[in-house]
Short mmCIF file of C-alpha atoms in Angstrom, two decimals:
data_model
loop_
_atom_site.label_atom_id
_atom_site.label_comp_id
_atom_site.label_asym_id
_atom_site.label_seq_id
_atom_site.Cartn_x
_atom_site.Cartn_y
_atom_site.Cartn_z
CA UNK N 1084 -53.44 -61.82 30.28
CA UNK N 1085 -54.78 -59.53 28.06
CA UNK N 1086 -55.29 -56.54 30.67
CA UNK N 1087 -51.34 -57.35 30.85
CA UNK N 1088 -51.01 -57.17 27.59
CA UNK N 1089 -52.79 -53.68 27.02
CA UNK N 1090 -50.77 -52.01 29.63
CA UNK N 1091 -47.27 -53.06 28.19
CA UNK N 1092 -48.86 -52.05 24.81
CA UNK N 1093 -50.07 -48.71 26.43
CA UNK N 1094 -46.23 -48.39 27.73
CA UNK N 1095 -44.27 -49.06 24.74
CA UNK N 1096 -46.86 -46.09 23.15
CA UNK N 1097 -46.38 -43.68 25.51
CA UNK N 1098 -42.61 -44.35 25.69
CA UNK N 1099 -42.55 -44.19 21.31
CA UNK N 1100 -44.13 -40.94 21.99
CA UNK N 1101 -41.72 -39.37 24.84
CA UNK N 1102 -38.75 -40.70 22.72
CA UNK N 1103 -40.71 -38.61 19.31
CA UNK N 1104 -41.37 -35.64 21.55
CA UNK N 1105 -37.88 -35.02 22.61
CA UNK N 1106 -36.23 -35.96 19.24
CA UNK N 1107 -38.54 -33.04 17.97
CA UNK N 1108 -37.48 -30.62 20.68
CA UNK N 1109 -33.70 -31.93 19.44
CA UNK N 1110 -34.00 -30.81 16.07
CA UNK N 1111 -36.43 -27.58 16.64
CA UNK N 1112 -32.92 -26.44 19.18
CA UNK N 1113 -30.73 -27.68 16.38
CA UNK N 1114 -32.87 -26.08 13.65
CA UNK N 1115 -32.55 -22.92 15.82
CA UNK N 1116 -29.10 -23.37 16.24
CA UNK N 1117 -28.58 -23.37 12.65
CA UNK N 1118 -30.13 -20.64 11.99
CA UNK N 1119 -28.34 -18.02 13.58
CA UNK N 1120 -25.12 -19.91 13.16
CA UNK N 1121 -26.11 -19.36 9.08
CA UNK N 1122 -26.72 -15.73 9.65
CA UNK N 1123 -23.02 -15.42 10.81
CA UNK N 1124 -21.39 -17.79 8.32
CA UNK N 1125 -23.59 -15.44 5.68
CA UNK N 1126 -22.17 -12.64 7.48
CA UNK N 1127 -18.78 -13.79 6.67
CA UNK N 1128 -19.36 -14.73 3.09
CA UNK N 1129 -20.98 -11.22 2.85
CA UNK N 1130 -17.40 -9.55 4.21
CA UNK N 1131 -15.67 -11.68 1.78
CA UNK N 1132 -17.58 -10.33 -0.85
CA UNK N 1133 -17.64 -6.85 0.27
CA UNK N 1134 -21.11 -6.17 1.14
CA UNK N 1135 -20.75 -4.93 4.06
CA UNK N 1136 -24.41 -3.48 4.59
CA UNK N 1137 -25.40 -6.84 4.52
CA UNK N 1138 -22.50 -8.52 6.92
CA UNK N 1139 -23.90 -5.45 9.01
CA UNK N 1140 -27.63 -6.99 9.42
CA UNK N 1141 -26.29 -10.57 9.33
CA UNK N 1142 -23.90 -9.97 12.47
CA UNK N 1143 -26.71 -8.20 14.38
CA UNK N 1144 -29.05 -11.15 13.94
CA UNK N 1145 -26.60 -13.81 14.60
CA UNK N 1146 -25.80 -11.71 18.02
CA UNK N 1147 -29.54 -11.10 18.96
CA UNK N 1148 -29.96 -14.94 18.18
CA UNK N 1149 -27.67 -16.13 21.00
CA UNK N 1150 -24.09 -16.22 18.70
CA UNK N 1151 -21.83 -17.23 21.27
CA UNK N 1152 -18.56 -17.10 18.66
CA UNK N 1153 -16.08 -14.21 19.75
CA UNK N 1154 -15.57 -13.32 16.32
CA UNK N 1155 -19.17 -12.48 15.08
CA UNK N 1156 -19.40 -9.62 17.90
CA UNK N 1157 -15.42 -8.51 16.65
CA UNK N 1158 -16.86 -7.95 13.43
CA UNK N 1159 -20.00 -6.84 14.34
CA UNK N 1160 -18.11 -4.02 16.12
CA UNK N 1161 -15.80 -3.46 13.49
CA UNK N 1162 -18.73 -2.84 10.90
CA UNK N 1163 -20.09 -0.66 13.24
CA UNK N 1164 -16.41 1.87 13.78
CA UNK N 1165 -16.32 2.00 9.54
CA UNK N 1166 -19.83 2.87 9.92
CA UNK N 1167 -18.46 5.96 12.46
CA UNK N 1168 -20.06 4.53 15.67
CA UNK N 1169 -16.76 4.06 17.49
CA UNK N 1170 -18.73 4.37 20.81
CA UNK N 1171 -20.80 1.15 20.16
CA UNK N 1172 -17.80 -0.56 19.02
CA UNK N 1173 -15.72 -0.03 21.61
CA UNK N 1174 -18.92 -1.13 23.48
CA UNK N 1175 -19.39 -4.34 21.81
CA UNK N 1176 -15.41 -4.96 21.80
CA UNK N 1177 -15.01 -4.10 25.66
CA UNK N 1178 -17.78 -6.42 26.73
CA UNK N 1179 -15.90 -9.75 25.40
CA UNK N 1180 -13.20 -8.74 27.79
CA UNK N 1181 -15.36 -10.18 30.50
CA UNK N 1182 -15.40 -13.50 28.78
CA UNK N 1183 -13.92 -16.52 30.92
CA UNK N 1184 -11.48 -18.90 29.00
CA UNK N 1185 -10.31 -16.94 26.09
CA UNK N 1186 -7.55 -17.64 24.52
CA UNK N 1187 -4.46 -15.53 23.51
CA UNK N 1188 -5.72 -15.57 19.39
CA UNK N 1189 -9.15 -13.96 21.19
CA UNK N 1190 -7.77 -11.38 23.62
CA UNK N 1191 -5.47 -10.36 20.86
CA UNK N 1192 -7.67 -9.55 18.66
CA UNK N 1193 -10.63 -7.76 21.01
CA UNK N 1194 -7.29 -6.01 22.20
CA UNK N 1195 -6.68 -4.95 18.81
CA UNK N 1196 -10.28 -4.06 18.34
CA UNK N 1197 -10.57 -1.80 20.95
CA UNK N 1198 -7.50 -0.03 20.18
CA UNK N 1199 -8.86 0.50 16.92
CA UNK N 1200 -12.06 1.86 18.11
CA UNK N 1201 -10.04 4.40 20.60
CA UNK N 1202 -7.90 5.71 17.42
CA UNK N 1203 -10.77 6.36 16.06
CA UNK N 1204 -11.86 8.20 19.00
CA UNK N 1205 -8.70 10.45 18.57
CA UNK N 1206 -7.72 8.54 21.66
CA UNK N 1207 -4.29 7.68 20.66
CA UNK N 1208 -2.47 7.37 23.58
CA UNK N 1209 -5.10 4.86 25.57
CA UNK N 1210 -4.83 2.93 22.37
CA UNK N 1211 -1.86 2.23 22.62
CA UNK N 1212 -2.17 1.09 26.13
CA UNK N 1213 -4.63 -1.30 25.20
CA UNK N 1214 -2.04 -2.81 22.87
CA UNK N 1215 1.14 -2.56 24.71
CA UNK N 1216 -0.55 -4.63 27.70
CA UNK N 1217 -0.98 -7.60 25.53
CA UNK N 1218 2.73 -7.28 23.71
CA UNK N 1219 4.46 -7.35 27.09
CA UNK N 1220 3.31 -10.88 27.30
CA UNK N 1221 4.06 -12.04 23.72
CA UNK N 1222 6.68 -10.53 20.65
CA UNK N 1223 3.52 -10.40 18.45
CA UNK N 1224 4.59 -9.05 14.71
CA UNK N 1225 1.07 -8.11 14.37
CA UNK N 1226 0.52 -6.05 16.95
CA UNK N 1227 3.58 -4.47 16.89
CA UNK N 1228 2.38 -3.35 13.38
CA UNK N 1229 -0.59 -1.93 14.79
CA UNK N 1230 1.67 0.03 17.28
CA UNK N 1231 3.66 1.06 14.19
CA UNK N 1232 0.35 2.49 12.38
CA UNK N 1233 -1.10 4.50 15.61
CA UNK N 1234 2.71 5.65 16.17
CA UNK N 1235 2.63 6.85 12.49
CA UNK N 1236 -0.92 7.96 12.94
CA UNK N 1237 -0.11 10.69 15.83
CA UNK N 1238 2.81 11.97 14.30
CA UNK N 1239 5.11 9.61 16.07
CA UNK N 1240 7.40 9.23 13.37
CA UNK N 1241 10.61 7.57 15.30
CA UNK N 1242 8.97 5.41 17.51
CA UNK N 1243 6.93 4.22 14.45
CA UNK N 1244 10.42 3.30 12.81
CA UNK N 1245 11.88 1.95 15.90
CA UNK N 1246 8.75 -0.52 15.94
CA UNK N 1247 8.68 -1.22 12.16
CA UNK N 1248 12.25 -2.17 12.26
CA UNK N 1249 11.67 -4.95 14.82
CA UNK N 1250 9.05 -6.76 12.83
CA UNK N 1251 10.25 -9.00 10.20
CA UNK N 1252 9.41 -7.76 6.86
CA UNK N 1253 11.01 -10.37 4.53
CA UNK N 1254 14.73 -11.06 3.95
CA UNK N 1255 18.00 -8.12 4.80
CA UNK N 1256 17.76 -6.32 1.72
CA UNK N 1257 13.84 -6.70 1.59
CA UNK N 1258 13.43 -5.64 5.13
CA UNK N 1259 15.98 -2.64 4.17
CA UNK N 1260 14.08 -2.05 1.31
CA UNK N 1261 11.10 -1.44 3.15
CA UNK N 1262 12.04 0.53 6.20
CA UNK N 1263 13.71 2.96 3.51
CA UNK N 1264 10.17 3.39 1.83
CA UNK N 1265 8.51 4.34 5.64
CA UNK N 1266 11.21 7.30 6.20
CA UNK N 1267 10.74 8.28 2.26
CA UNK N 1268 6.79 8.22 3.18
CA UNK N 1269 7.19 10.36 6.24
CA UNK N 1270 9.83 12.48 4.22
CA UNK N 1271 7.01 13.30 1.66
CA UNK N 1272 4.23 14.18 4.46
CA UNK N 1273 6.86 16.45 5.85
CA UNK N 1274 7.55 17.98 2.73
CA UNK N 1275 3.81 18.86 1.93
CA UNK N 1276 3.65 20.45 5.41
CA UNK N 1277 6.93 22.75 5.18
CA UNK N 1278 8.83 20.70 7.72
CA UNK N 1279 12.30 20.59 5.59
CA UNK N 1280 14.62 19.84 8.14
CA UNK N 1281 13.05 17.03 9.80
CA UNK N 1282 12.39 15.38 5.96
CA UNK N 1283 15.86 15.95 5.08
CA UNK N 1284 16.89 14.02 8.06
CA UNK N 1285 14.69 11.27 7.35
CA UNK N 1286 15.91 11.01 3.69
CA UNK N 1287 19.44 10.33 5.17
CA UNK N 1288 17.71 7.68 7.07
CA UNK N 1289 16.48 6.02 4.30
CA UNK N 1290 19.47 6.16 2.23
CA UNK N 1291 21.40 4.79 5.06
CA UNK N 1292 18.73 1.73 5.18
CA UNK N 1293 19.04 2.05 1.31
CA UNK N 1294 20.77 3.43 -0.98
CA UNK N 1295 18.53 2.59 -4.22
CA UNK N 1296 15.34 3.81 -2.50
CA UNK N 1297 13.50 5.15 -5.18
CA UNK N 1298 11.46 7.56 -3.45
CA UNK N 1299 14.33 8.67 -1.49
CA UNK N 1300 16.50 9.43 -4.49
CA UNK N 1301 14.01 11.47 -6.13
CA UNK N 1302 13.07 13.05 -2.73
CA UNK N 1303 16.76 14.08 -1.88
CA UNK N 1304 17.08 15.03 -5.44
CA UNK N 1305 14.34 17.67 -5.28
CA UNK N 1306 15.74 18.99 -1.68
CA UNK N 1307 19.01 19.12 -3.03
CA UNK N 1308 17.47 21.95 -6.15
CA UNK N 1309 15.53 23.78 -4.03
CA UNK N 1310 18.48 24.89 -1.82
CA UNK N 1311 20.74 25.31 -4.84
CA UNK N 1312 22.54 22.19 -3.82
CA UNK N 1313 23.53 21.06 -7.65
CA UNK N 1314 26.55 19.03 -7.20
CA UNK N 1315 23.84 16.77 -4.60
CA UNK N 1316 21.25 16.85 -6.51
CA UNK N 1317 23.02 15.96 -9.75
CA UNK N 1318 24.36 12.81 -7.96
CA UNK N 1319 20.67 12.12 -6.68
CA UNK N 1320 18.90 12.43 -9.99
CA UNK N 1321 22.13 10.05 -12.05
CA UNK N 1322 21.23 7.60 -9.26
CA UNK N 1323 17.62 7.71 -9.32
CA UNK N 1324 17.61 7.20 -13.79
CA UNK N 1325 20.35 4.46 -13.85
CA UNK N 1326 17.96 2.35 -11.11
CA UNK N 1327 14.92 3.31 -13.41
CA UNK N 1328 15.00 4.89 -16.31
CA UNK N 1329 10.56 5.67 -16.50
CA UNK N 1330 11.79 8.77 -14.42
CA UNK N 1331 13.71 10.13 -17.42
CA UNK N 1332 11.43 12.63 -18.80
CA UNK N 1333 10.46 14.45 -15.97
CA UNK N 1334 14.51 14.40 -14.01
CA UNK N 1335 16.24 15.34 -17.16
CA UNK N 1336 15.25 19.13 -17.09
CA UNK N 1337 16.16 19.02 -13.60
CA UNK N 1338 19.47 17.14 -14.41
CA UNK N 1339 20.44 19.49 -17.19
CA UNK N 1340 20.27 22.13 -14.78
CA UNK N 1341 21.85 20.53 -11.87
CA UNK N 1342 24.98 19.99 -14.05
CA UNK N 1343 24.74 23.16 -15.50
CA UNK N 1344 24.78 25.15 -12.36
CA UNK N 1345 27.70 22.24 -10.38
CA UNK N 1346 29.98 23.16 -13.75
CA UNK N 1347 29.79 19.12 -14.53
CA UNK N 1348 27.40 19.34 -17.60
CA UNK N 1349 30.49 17.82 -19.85
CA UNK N 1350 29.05 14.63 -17.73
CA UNK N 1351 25.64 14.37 -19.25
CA UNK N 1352 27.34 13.24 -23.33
CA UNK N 1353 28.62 10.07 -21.07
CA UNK N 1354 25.46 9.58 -19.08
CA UNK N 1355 22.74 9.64 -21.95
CA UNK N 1356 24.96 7.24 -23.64
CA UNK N 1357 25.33 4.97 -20.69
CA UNK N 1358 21.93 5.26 -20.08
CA UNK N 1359 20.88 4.71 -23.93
CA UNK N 1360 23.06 1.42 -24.09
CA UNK N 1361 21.20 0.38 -20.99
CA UNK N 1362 17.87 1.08 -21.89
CA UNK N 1363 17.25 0.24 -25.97
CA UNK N 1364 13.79 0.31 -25.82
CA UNK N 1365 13.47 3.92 -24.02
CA UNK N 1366 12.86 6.06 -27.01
CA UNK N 1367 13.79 9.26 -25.06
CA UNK N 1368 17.07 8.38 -24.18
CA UNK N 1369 18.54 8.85 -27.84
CA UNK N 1370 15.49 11.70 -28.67
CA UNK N 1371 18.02 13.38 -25.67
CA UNK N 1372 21.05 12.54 -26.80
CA UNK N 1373 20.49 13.54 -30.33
CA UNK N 1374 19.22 17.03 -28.99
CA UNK N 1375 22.38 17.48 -27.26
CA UNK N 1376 24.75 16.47 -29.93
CA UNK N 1377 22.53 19.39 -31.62
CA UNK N 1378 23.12 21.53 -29.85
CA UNK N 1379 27.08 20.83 -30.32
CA UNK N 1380 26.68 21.06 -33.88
CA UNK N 1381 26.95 17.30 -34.94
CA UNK N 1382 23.97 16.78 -36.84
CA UNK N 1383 25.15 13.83 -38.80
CA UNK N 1384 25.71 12.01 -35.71
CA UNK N 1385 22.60 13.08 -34.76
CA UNK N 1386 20.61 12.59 -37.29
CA UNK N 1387 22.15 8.79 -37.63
CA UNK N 1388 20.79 8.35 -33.35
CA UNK N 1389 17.27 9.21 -34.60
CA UNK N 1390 17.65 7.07 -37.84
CA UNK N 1391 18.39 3.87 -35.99
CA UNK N 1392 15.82 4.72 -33.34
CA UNK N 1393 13.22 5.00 -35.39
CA UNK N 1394 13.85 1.77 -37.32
CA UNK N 1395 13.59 -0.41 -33.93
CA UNK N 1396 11.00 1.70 -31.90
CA UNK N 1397 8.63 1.62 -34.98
CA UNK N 1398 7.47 4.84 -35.38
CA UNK N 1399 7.70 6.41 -31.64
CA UNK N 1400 6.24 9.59 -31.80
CA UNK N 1401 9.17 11.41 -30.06
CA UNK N 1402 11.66 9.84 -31.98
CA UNK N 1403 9.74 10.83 -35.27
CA UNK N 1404 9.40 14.86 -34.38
CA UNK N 1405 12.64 15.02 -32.92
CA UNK N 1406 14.54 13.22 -36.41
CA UNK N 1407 12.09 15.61 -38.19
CA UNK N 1408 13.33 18.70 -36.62
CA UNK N 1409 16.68 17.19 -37.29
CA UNK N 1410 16.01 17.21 -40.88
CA UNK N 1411 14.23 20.87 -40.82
CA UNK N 1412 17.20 22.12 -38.96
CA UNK N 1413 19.50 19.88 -42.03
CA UNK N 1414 17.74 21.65 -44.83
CA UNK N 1415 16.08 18.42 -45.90
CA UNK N 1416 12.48 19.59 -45.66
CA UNK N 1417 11.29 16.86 -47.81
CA UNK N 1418 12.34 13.80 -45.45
CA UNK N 1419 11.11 16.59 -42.15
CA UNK N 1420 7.80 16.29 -44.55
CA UNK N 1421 7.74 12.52 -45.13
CA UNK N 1422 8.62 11.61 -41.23
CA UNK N 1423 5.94 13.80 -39.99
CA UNK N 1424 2.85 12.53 -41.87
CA UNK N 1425 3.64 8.75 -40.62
CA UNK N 1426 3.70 10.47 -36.80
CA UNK N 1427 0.95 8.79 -34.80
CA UNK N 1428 -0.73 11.27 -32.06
CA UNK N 1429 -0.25 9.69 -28.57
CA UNK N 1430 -0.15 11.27 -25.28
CA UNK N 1431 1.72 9.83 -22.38
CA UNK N 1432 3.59 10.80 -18.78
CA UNK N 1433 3.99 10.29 -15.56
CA UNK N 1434 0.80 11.00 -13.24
CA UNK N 1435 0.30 10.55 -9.81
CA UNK N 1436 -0.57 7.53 -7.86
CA UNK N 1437 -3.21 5.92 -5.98
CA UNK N 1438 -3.35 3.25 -3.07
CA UNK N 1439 -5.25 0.73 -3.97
CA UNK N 1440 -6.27 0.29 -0.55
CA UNK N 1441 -7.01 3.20 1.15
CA UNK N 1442 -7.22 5.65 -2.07
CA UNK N 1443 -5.02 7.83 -0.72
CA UNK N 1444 -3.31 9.63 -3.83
CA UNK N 1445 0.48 11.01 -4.40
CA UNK N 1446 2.35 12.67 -6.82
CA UNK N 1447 5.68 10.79 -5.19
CA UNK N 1448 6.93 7.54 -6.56
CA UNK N 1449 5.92 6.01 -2.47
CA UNK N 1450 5.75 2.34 -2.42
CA UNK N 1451 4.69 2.96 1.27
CA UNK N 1452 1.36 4.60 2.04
CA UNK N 1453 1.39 7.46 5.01
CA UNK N 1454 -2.76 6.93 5.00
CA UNK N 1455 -3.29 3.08 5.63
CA UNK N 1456 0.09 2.25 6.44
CA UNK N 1457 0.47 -0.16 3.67
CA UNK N 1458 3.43 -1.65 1.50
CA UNK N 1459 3.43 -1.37 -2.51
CA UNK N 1460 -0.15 -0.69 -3.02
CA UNK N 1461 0.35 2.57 -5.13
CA UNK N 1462 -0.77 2.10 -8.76
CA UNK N 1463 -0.11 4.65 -11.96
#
């Protein structure tokens, strides 16, 4: 009985110990497991947070440590084409193709991976291969924006548009809005390289698409003056100030002249008053309009623009120079004197912009960017 006994005893300890042994080999794999999982999930927080260096490092260990998640080795190669290693991206990217059971999400987005890394190849055209053999399956808005950005990015420009305009970009006059800033974009980049005739063309594009297109106004306004086109360019620049009046300093010169030379400058009285009813708190407007009723030899009336001005814009510098060179011009020195030693020195104006994405930087009012193909991320 007690041999029996021993050997049951002797069982249940060697079966305690088996069942011990493999919940330690459990957890060890599990601990393992978690480890390289946690180098990825760092890896993300450190792409979140911009450290990329570190998502770098991260990704590599999680791969080396058996990361089986499609994404990790997406943005493993995607670290490594902003690090200009296309080559070992496209690598990385080309050997998840091989995968079995992936789903459309996956092969999307290695698709759009490796179409990336041939761009950056200056391999264009198989990029867009690699992209257009996924879309002929599914309508994708994404990817047909990534077709719009390597169209745009080879010079492309109307297949670019003709792609843009099939993705949904927000409501009609959003979606207008939008396509209109593109052409204006493309207008601008074929400005800067001489191309006049093919930016004038797009212009008319984007004033077809829409007719209060910022960029395209003052883009068709500036065409317009350099071929002596006044009569066009007046209309542009009138446009372009009654949709936003910030442009005033710098288009009125332009304006004056435009008139001037079209034989309509009897139309600017009407338009700086329009223009100053509109716009109360634009100090310029009435500094303007009280120079040109100067220069018609109404000083009262002038003087009383600047008078009222300065009592609601609280001591604008503009306002104050101008009403003092009213005065000067009046014979009433003293007041010229008294105005001018309350004038506070500013500085202000119209600079260019920068994407806040890409940092590409314009001197055109764009609110699409030709560098990263982005919407409304230029900043003053």
């Amino acid at each position: 009985m007690y041999s029996l006994n021993f050997k049951t005893i002797l069982l249940i300890i060697l079966a305690i110990a088996a069942i011990v042994l493999i919940l330690m080999l459990f957890f060890q794999r599990k601990r393992e497991r978690g480890s390289y999982r946690s180098a990825y999930i760092d890896a993300l927080y450190a792409l979140i947070d911009g450290r990329k260096d570190d998502a770098l490092r991260l990704l590599t260990m999680a791969v080396k440590s058996g990361e089986t998640d499609v994404d990790a080795y997406i943005q493993l190669g995607n670290l490594l084409r902003e690090k200009k290693m296309p080559e070992k991206a496209l690598q990385i990217h080309r050997n998840l193709t091989v995968r079995r059971d992936l789903g459309y999400e996956e092969e999307k987005s290695i698709q759009i991976a490796i179409a990336e890394d041939l761009a950056d190849m200056g391999r264009i055209e198989r990029a867009l291969g690699a992209l257009d053999s996924i879309r002929r399956d599914k309508k994708d808005p994404e990817i047909s924006m990534i077709l719009h950005r390597l169209y745009h990015r080879c010079g492309d420009y109307d297949n670019a548009f003709a792609t843009l305009k099939n993705i949904p970009l927000g409501d009609k006059a959003e979606h207008a809005a939008k396509l209109a800033s593109y052409l204006a974009a493309v207008s601008s980049a074929l400005i800067d390289s001489g191309d006049i005739e093919n930016a004038s063309r797009y212009l008319r594009k984007a004033l077809k698409e829409d007719p209060d297109c910022i960029a395209a106004l003052y883009l068709s306004g500036r065409l317009a003056m350099d071929r002596e086109d006044f009569e066009i360019s007046a209309q542009m620049w009138t446009t372009l100030l009654r949709k936003d009046i910030t442009f005033f300093e710098e288009v009125l010169p332009k304006l004056e002249k435009a008139l001037f030379e079209s034989g309509r400058f009897e139309r600017l009285e009407d338009l700086l008053e329009e223009l100053h009813e509109k716009n109360e708190k634009y100090a310029m407007v009435p500094v303007s309009l009280a120079a040109l009723y100067m220069k018609k030899g109404a000083v009262s009336k002038s003087i009383a623009i600047l008078e009222e001005e300065r009592k609601s814009s609280k001591g604008n510098r503009a306002v104050s120079i101008k009403l003092a060179s009213v005065y000067l011009a009046a014979g009433r020195e003293k007041e010229a004197r008294q105005v001018l030693e309350e004038v506070e020195l500013t500085a202000g104006g119209r600079s260019g912009s920068t994407c806040g994405v890409c940092g590409a930087v314009t001197p055109y009012p764009l609110n699409y960017c030709p560098a990263c193909s982005e919407f409304n991320t230029f900043k003053n």
